[in-house]
Coordinates of C-alpha atoms in Angstrom, one line a residue:
Chain A
X1 CA 7.3 37.0 13.1
X2 CA 6.5 33.4 12.9
X3 CA 3.1 33.4 14.0
X4 CA 2.0 36.1 11.0
X5 CA 3.1 33.4 8.3
X6 CA 1.5 30.3 10.1
X7 CA -1.4 32.8 9.6
X8 CA -1.2 33.5 6.2
X9 CA -0.8 29.6 5.4
X10 CA -4.0 29.1 7.0
X11 CA -5.6 31.5 5.0
X12 CA -4.5 30.3 2.5
X13 CA -5.7 26.6 2.9
X14 CA -9.1 28.1 3.9
X15 CA -9.0 29.1 0.4
X16 CA -7.9 25.9 -1.3
X17 CA -10.8 24.6 1.1
X18 CA -13.2 26.7 -0.3
X19 CA -12.3 25.8 -3.8
X20 CA -12.6 22.4 -3.2
X21 CA -16.2 23.1 -2.0
X22 CA -17.3 24.9 -5.2
X23 CA -15.6 22.3 -7.1
X24 CA -16.7 19.5 -6.4
X25 CA -20.6 20.3 -5.1
X26 CA -22.5 17.5 -6.8
X27 CA -22.8 15.1 -4.0
X28 CA -23.0 11.1 -5.6
X29 CA -25.5 9.0 -5.1
X30 CA -24.9 5.4 -3.8
X31 CA -21.8 6.5 -1.3
X32 CA -19.8 5.1 0.6
X33 CA -20.9 5.3 4.3
X34 CA -17.7 6.4 5.8
X35 CA -17.6 9.0 3.3
X36 CA -20.2 10.9 3.6
X37 CA -18.7 14.3 2.5
X38 CA -17.7 12.8 -0.9
X39 CA -18.9 16.4 -3.1
X40 CA -16.1 18.3 -1.3
X41 CA -13.8 15.7 -0.6
X42 CA -13.7 14.9 -4.7
X43 CA -13.3 18.9 -5.3
X44 CA -9.9 18.7 -3.0
X45 CA -9.0 16.0 -4.4
X46 CA -9.0 17.8 -7.6
X47 CA -7.2 21.0 -6.6
X48 CA -4.4 18.4 -4.8
X49 CA -4.3 17.0 -7.9
X50 CA -3.5 19.8 -9.4
X51 CA -1.4 21.5 -7.4
X52 CA 0.6 18.3 -7.7
X53 CA 0.8 18.2 -10.9
X54 CA 1.8 22.1 -12.1
X55 CA 4.2 22.2 -8.9
X56 CA 4.7 19.8 -6.0
X57 CA 5.5 16.9 -8.5
X58 CA 7.5 18.8 -11.2
X59 CA 9.7 20.1 -8.0
X60 CA 10.0 16.1 -6.5
X61 CA 11.4 14.8 -9.7
X62 CA 14.2 17.5 -10.2
X63 CA 15.0 17.0 -6.0
X64 CA 14.9 13.4 -6.9
X65 CA 17.1 13.6 -9.9
X66 CA 19.7 16.1 -8.7
X67 CA 19.7 14.8 -5.1
X68 CA 21.7 11.0 -5.7
X69 CA 20.3 8.2 -4.0
X70 CA 22.4 7.9 -1.1
X71 CA 21.9 11.7 -0.1
X72 CA 18.1 10.9 -0.2
X73 CA 18.2 8.1 2.3
X74 CA 20.2 10.5 4.2
X75 CA 17.9 13.1 4.5
X76 CA 15.2 10.3 4.5
X77 CA 16.6 9.3 7.7
X78 CA 17.6 12.2 9.5
X79 CA 13.4 12.9 9.4
X80 CA 12.5 9.5 10.4
X81 CA 15.1 9.6 13.2
X82 CA 13.2 12.7 14.8
X83 CA 9.7 11.0 13.9
X84 CA 10.9 8.3 15.6
X85 CA 10.6 10.5 19.2
X86 CA 7.1 10.8 19.0
X87 CA 6.4 7.2 17.0
X88 CA 7.9 6.0 20.5
X89 CA 5.8 8.9 22.7
X90 CA 2.8 7.7 21.3
X91 CA 3.8 3.9 21.2
X92 CA 3.8 4.8 25.7
X93 CA 0.4 6.1 25.2
X94 CA -0.8 3.0 23.6
X95 CA 0.6 0.6 26.0
X96 CA 2.6 -0.2 23.7
X97 CA 5.8 -1.5 25.7
X98 CA 7.8 -3.5 23.8
X99 CA 7.7 -1.6 20.6
X100 CA 7.9 2.0 22.7
X101 CA 11.9 0.2 24.2
X102 CA 12.4 -0.2 20.0
X103 CA 11.7 2.8 18.8
X104 CA 13.1 5.0 21.3
X105 CA 15.8 2.4 21.0
X106 CA 16.0 3.2 17.5
X107 CA 16.7 7.2 18.6
X108 CA 19.7 6.8 20.8
X109 CA 21.0 4.2 18.8
X110 CA 20.4 6.2 15.2
X111 CA 21.3 9.8 16.9
X112 CA 24.5 8.5 18.3
X113 CA 26.2 5.5 16.7
X114 CA 24.0 6.6 13.5
X115 CA 25.6 10.4 13.4
X116 CA 22.3 12.4 14.1
X117 CA 20.2 10.2 12.7
X118 CA 21.9 10.1 9.2
X119 CA 21.8 6.6 9.3
X120 CA 19.8 3.9 10.3
X121 CA 22.4 1.7 12.3
X122 CA 19.8 0.3 14.5
X123 CA 17.0 -0.9 11.7
X124 CA 20.2 -2.5 9.9
X125 CA 20.6 -4.2 13.2
X126 CA 17.0 -5.4 13.2
X127 CA 15.2 -2.9 15.4
X128 CA 13.0 -1.7 12.7
X129 CA 11.2 1.4 12.3
X130 CA 7.3 1.2 13.4
X131 CA 4.3 3.7 12.5
X132 CA 2.9 5.7 15.0
X133 CA 0.9 8.8 15.0
X134 CA -1.7 10.8 17.2
X135 CA -4.2 9.7 15.0
X136 CA -4.0 6.2 16.1
X137 CA -3.2 6.8 19.4
X138 CA -6.9 8.6 19.5
X139 CA -8.1 5.1 17.6
X140 CA -7.0 2.9 19.8
X141 CA -8.4 5.1 23.0
X142 CA -11.8 4.6 20.8
X143 CA -12.2 7.7 19.1
X144 CA -14.4 6.4 16.2
X145 CA -12.9 8.2 12.8
X146 CA -15.7 10.0 12.0
X147 CA -16.1 10.7 8.3
X148 CA -13.4 10.8 5.6
X149 CA -11.9 14.0 5.0
X150 CA -9.5 15.4 2.3
X151 CA -7.4 18.1 3.6
X152 CA -5.6 20.6 1.2
X153 CA -2.4 19.6 0.0
X154 CA -1.6 16.4 2.4
X155 CA -4.7 14.0 1.1
X156 CA -6.2 11.7 2.5
X157 CA -7.5 11.9 6.2
X158 CA -10.3 11.7 8.6
X159 CA -12.0 13.8 10.9
X160 CA -10.0 12.3 14.2
X161 CA -6.6 11.8 11.6
X162 CA -6.5 15.4 11.1
X163 CA -6.5 16.2 14.7
X164 CA -4.0 13.8 15.3
X165 CA -2.2 15.1 12.9
X166 CA -2.3 18.6 14.4
X167 CA -1.0 16.9 17.7
X168 CA 1.5 15.7 15.5
X169 CA 3.0 19.1 14.2
X170 CA 2.2 20.6 17.9
X171 CA 4.6 18.1 19.6
X172 CA 7.0 17.7 16.8
X173 CA 10.6 18.4 17.9
X174 CA 10.8 20.6 14.9
X175 CA 8.5 22.6 16.6
X176 CA 9.5 22.6 19.8
X177 CA 13.1 23.6 19.3
X178 CA 13.6 25.3 16.2
X179 CA 12.3 28.5 16.2
X180 CA 13.7 30.6 13.7
X181 CA 10.7 30.7 11.3
X182 CA 13.1 30.6 8.3
X183 CA 14.9 27.2 9.3
X184 CA 11.4 26.2 10.4
X185 CA 10.0 26.4 7.3
X186 CA 12.8 25.0 5.4
X187 CA 12.6 22.1 7.8
X188 CA 9.3 21.5 7.3
X189 CA 9.2 22.0 3.5
X190 CA 12.7 20.2 2.8
X191 CA 11.2 17.2 5.1
X192 CA 7.6 17.2 3.1
X193 CA 9.7 17.5 -0.6
X194 CA 12.0 14.7 0.3
X195 CA 8.5 12.7 1.7
X196 CA 6.9 13.2 -1.9
X197 CA 10.0 12.3 -3.7
X198 CA 10.0 8.7 -1.9
X199 CA 6.3 8.2 -3.1
X200 CA 7.4 8.7 -6.9
X201 CA 7.5 4.9 -7.6
X202 CA 4.3 3.5 -5.4
X203 CA 2.6 6.4 -7.8
X204 CA 2.6 4.2 -11.0
X205 CA 1.3 1.4 -9.3
X206 CA -1.6 3.5 -7.8
X207 CA -2.1 5.4 -10.9
X208 CA -2.3 1.9 -13.1
X209 CA -4.4 -0.2 -10.6
X210 CA -6.9 2.0 -9.8
X211 CA -10.2 2.5 -11.6
X212 CA -11.0 5.0 -10.0
X213 CA -7.9 6.8 -8.0
X214 CA -9.7 8.8 -5.6
X215 CA -11.8 5.8 -4.3
X216 CA -8.8 3.9 -4.7
X217 CA -6.5 6.3 -2.6
X218 CA -9.4 6.4 0.2
X219 CA -10.2 3.2 0.6
X220 CA -6.0 2.7 0.5
X221 CA -6.1 5.3 3.8
X222 CA -8.9 3.3 5.6
X223 CA -7.3 0.1 5.0
X224 CA -4.4 1.2 6.2
X225 CA -5.0 2.6 9.2
X226 CA -7.3 0.2 10.4
X227 CA -4.3 -1.9 10.3
X228 CA -2.7 0.3 11.9
X229 CA -4.8 0.4 15.2
X230 CA -5.4 -3.1 15.0
X231 CA -1.9 -3.6 15.0
X232 CA -2.0 -5.8 11.6
X233 CA -5.5 -7.8 12.9
X234 CA -7.9 -6.2 11.6
X235 CA -10.9 -7.8 12.2
X236 CA -13.3 -9.1 10.1
X237 CA -10.0 -10.5 8.3
X238 CA -11.6 -13.8 8.1
X239 CA -14.9 -13.3 7.2
X240 CA -13.8 -11.6 3.6
X241 CA -16.4 -13.7 1.7
X242 CA -19.2 -12.5 3.6
X243 CA -18.6 -8.9 1.7
X244 CA -22.0 -7.2 4.1
X245 CA -19.8 -8.0 7.6
X246 CA -16.4 -7.1 6.2
X247 CA -18.3 -3.6 5.2
X248 CA -19.5 -3.7 8.7
X249 CA -16.2 -4.3 10.1
X250 CA -14.8 -1.7 8.2
X251 CA -17.2 1.1 9.2
X252 CA -16.8 1.3 12.9
X253 CA -12.8 0.5 13.2
X254 CA -12.9 2.8 16.9
X255 CA -11.7 0.8 19.4
X256 CA -10.4 -2.6 19.4
X257 CA -12.9 -3.2 22.5
X258 CA -15.7 -3.4 20.5
X259 CA -14.3 -6.3 18.9
Chain B
X1 CA 24.9 -22.0 -27.9
X2 CA 25.9 -24.4 -25.5
X3 CA 25.3 -22.1 -22.3
X4 CA 21.8 -22.1 -23.8
X5 CA 21.5 -25.3 -23.9
X6 CA 22.5 -26.1 -21.0
X7 CA 19.9 -23.5 -19.3
X8 CA 17.5 -25.7 -20.7
X9 CA 18.7 -28.6 -20.0
X10 CA 18.6 -27.5 -16.0
X11 CA 15.0 -25.8 -16.8
X12 CA 13.7 -29.0 -17.6
X13 CA 15.6 -30.7 -14.4
X14 CA 13.9 -27.9 -12.3
X15 CA 10.5 -28.3 -14.2
X16 CA 10.8 -31.8 -13.1
X17 CA 12.2 -31.3 -9.7
X18 CA 9.2 -29.0 -9.4
X19 CA 6.9 -31.7 -10.4
X20 CA 7.7 -34.3 -8.4
X21 CA 7.3 -32.2 -5.3
X22 CA 3.8 -31.2 -6.3
X23 CA 3.2 -34.6 -6.1
X24 CA 2.5 -33.7 -2.3
X25 CA 0.3 -30.8 -1.3
X26 CA 3.5 -27.9 -0.9
X27 CA 2.6 -26.3 2.9
X28 CA 0.5 -22.5 1.8
X29 CA 4.2 -20.9 3.9
X30 CA 6.6 -23.2 1.5
X31 CA 4.3 -21.8 -1.8
X32 CA 4.8 -18.8 -0.5
X33 CA 8.5 -18.7 -0.3
X34 CA 9.0 -20.5 -4.1
X35 CA 6.4 -17.7 -5.2
X36 CA 8.8 -14.6 -3.7
X37 CA 12.2 -16.3 -4.0
X38 CA 11.6 -17.4 -7.8
X39 CA 10.1 -14.0 -8.4
X40 CA 13.3 -12.2 -6.7
X41 CA 15.6 -14.2 -8.6
X42 CA 13.8 -13.4 -12.3
X43 CA 13.4 -10.0 -11.4
X44 CA 17.0 -9.8 -10.6
X45 CA 18.7 -11.9 -13.5
X46 CA 17.4 -8.9 -16.0
X47 CA 18.6 -5.3 -15.8
X48 CA 15.6 -4.5 -18.2
X49 CA 13.4 -5.6 -15.5
X50 CA 14.9 -3.6 -12.7
X51 CA 14.3 -0.3 -15.2
X52 CA 10.6 -1.5 -15.1
X53 CA 9.4 -3.9 -17.8
X54 CA 6.4 -5.6 -16.9
X55 CA 5.5 -7.5 -20.4
X56 CA 8.3 -9.6 -19.7
X57 CA 8.1 -10.3 -15.8
X58 CA 4.0 -10.7 -16.9
X59 CA 4.9 -13.5 -19.3
X60 CA 7.1 -15.4 -17.0
X61 CA 4.4 -15.2 -14.1
X62 CA 2.1 -16.8 -17.0
X63 CA 4.0 -19.2 -17.5
X64 CA 5.5 -20.0 -14.1
X65 CA 3.8 -18.7 -10.3
X66 CA 0.4 -17.6 -11.8
X67 CA -0.9 -21.3 -11.5
X68 CA -1.0 -20.8 -7.6
X69 CA -3.1 -17.4 -7.4
X70 CA -6.3 -18.3 -7.2
X71 CA -8.3 -15.2 -9.7
X72 CA -11.9 -16.3 -9.6
X73 CA -12.0 -16.3 -6.2
X74 CA -10.0 -12.7 -5.9
X75 CA -12.9 -11.2 -8.1
X76 CA -15.6 -12.8 -6.3
X77 CA -14.0 -10.8 -3.5
X78 CA -13.4 -7.3 -5.2
X79 CA -17.4 -7.8 -6.2
X80 CA -18.4 -8.5 -2.8
X81 CA -22.1 -9.2 -2.7
X82 CA -23.1 -8.3 -6.0
X83 CA -21.5 -11.5 -7.6
X84 CA -24.7 -13.1 -7.4
X85 CA -26.8 -10.7 -9.5
X86 CA -23.9 -11.8 -12.1
X87 CA -25.0 -14.2 -15.0
X88 CA -22.1 -17.2 -15.3
X89 CA -21.4 -15.2 -18.8
X90 CA -21.0 -11.8 -16.9
X91 CA -18.9 -13.9 -14.0
X92 CA -16.6 -15.1 -16.5
X93 CA -16.1 -12.0 -18.3
X94 CA -15.3 -10.7 -14.8
X95 CA -12.7 -12.8 -13.8
X96 CA -11.4 -12.3 -17.2
X97 CA -10.6 -8.0 -17.0
X98 CA -9.8 -8.0 -13.5
X99 CA -7.3 -10.3 -13.2
X100 CA -5.7 -9.1 -16.8
X101 CA -5.7 -5.8 -14.2
X102 CA -4.9 -7.5 -10.8
X103 CA -1.7 -9.4 -12.8
X104 CA -0.7 -5.7 -13.7
X105 CA -0.7 -4.5 -10.7
X106 CA 1.2 -7.5 -9.2
X107 CA 4.3 -6.8 -11.4
X108 CA 4.3 -3.0 -10.8
X109 CA 4.4 -3.9 -7.6
X110 CA 7.4 -6.9 -7.6
X111 CA 9.1 -5.5 -10.6
X112 CA 10.9 -3.0 -8.5
X113 CA 12.4 -5.5 -5.9
X114 CA 16.1 -5.1 -5.5
X115 CA 18.9 -6.9 -4.6
X116 CA 19.8 -5.4 -1.8
X117 CA 16.3 -5.7 -0.1
X118 CA 15.0 -9.2 1.6
X119 CA 12.0 -10.8 2.2
X120 CA 11.6 -11.8 6.3
X121 CA 8.7 -14.6 6.8
X122 CA 6.8 -14.5 9.8
X123 CA 6.0 -17.4 12.2
X124 CA 4.1 -19.5 10.4
X125 CA 1.8 -22.9 11.9
X126 CA -0.7 -24.8 10.1
X127 CA -3.0 -26.5 11.7
X128 CA -4.7 -29.7 10.0
X129 CA -8.1 -28.4 9.9
X130 CA -7.0 -25.0 8.3
X131 CA -8.7 -24.4 5.5
X132 CA -7.8 -20.5 4.9
X133 CA -4.3 -19.2 6.1
X134 CA -2.1 -16.1 6.3
X135 CA 1.2 -16.0 5.9
X136 CA 2.9 -12.6 6.9
X137 CA 6.2 -11.7 5.5
X138 CA 8.2 -8.3 6.0
X139 CA 9.8 -6.8 2.8
X140 CA 13.1 -5.0 4.4
X141 CA 14.8 -2.3 2.3
X142 CA 17.9 -0.6 4.1
X143 CA 17.2 3.0 4.2
X144 CA 13.1 2.6 3.9
X145 CA 10.3 1.5 6.7
X146 CA 10.0 -2.5 5.8
X147 CA 6.6 -3.3 4.6
X148 CA 4.8 -5.6 5.7
X149 CA 3.0 -7.7 2.5
X150 CA 0.8 -10.7 3.7
X151 CA -0.3 -13.3 1.3
X152 CA -4.0 -15.0 2.0
X153 CA -4.6 -18.8 0.9
X154 CA -7.1 -21.4 0.6
X155 CA -6.9 -24.7 0.5
X156 CA -7.8 -26.3 -2.6
X157 CA -8.0 -29.4 -3.9
X158 CA -4.1 -30.7 -4.1
X159 CA -2.9 -27.7 -3.6
X160 CA -3.1 -24.2 -1.7
X161 CA -4.1 -21.1 -3.9
X162 CA -3.5 -17.5 -2.9
X163 CA -6.8 -15.7 -2.9
X164 CA -5.3 -12.0 -1.5
X165 CA -2.3 -9.8 -1.0
X166 CA -1.9 -7.1 1.7
X167 CA 0.5 -4.0 1.6
X168 CA 0.8 -2.5 4.8
X169 CA -2.5 -3.8 5.4
X170 CA -4.3 -2.7 2.6
X171 CA -5.5 -5.4 0.1
X172 CA -4.8 -5.1 -3.0
X173 CA -8.3 -6.7 -4.2
X174 CA -10.7 -5.8 -1.6
X175 CA -9.2 -2.1 -1.8
X176 CA -11.7 -2.2 -5.4
X177 CA -15.0 -3.1 -3.3
X178 CA -16.4 0.2 -3.0
X179 CA -15.4 1.5 -6.5
X180 CA -17.0 -1.6 -8.1
X181 CA -19.7 -1.6 -6.5
X182 CA -20.4 2.2 -7.1
X183 CA -20.2 1.3 -10.9
X184 CA -22.4 -1.8 -10.4
X185 CA -25.2 0.4 -8.8
X186 CA -25.1 2.7 -11.4
X187 CA -24.3 1.2 -15.0
X188 CA -25.0 -2.3 -13.7
X189 CA -22.5 -5.6 -14.0
X190 CA -22.0 -4.8 -17.7
X191 CA -20.9 -1.4 -17.5
X192 CA -18.3 -3.2 -14.8
X193 CA -17.3 -5.1 -17.3
X194 CA -17.0 -3.0 -19.8
X195 CA -14.9 -0.1 -17.4
X196 CA -12.6 -2.7 -16.6
X197 CA -12.3 -3.5 -19.9
X198 CA -11.1 0.3 -21.2
X199 CA -8.8 0.2 -18.0
X200 CA -6.8 -2.5 -19.7
X201 CA -6.9 -0.7 -23.4
X202 CA -5.7 1.8 -22.2
X203 CA -3.3 0.1 -19.9
X204 CA -2.5 -2.0 -23.3
X205 CA -1.7 1.1 -25.4
X206 CA 0.4 2.8 -22.6
X207 CA 2.9 0.1 -22.5
X208 CA 2.8 -0.2 -26.9
X209 CA 3.9 3.7 -26.5
X210 CA 6.5 3.8 -24.3

């Protein structure tokens, strides 16, 4: 049952990708070297924007309206706690012992004292949440990001992080524990909606700041990923006046050892 | 009435003290602390700001904290290597338009700061020979992941000036670089000036409408 509906979802995504490829065929000149598929990407970006405008965003706004903020925080905390498990595992895979201790410690504290993760007791005590995933792990192992790649519905990614994302899904406690298809899709659905609702305030900043929303989001995605891989200290931070050296640093953010 | 007079008096006093302090160079981490503190206090004293009324915040910032920002350098950073092909007059216009857009972005980013949010400063050490430094902070909000916000500062004649702000590793300045370069390559420097001016005009109309 679950397998076949997963296949259907995949077919749907493939159809979306095709639509994007058709709408965005024109390739732009002077393209970013990290974005050789800009034609397709811009198309998919537009498809995503359309889906968001007519479907996802209105639902997210209603969700945001119906659910009072304290309850929304509980939902966020619940999924955040599940996410912390794999964040901790990725910490270990990257050899970040102290961070793994913090992140897995969070799971233990929040699952018990925080009533199954509904409350971020650990965070309030100074055990702050970190961000980590398989894409970052691959990056730290030396896998280059490859071309920028806009995923259907999910948005900005690159080749490495798409594989990383697939690994994140496959290894997620939700995938491992929840076997009932209805419960499974409900969980992912609520998680997706909750994440989208949490992004509503940030959206205005981006809408108003961006002269070209596509490239603004793309470049923000790339900067954010490099920052995660280099643990907040990406190379080339001190040579900001020299545009070309910064550009080079940005194009090879594979392994930290390349520094 | 009396209250207003008192408020004016205290403002004058604070200003006096501020100028006295400014007589010697404020260390960069102290400067960032002042900027963020003042903004935090200002945003939280007025409920209309909490609802997102950025025009007031911008007006206030122009009079208080923006002197500590180097918009020339920011524009240069965002335009990158094409900066040199712009004439002095074009450079002036670029700074003027980009400054306007950036201030709005900063205001949008900081207008929603709530009382329960706190700003933590990471350990900072200033070496006497430093010309540029990064002051790292963490904005902590209950029920959300903390966000890294870093301020890059450069030493000017008698003060430090902020020339870059990054949030979660994303520079609010250099994030424009590719879009600007692309515009310059297709429509020249004047094209970029025009694009920024139009964007600002659009935003102005939008705030008037709301």
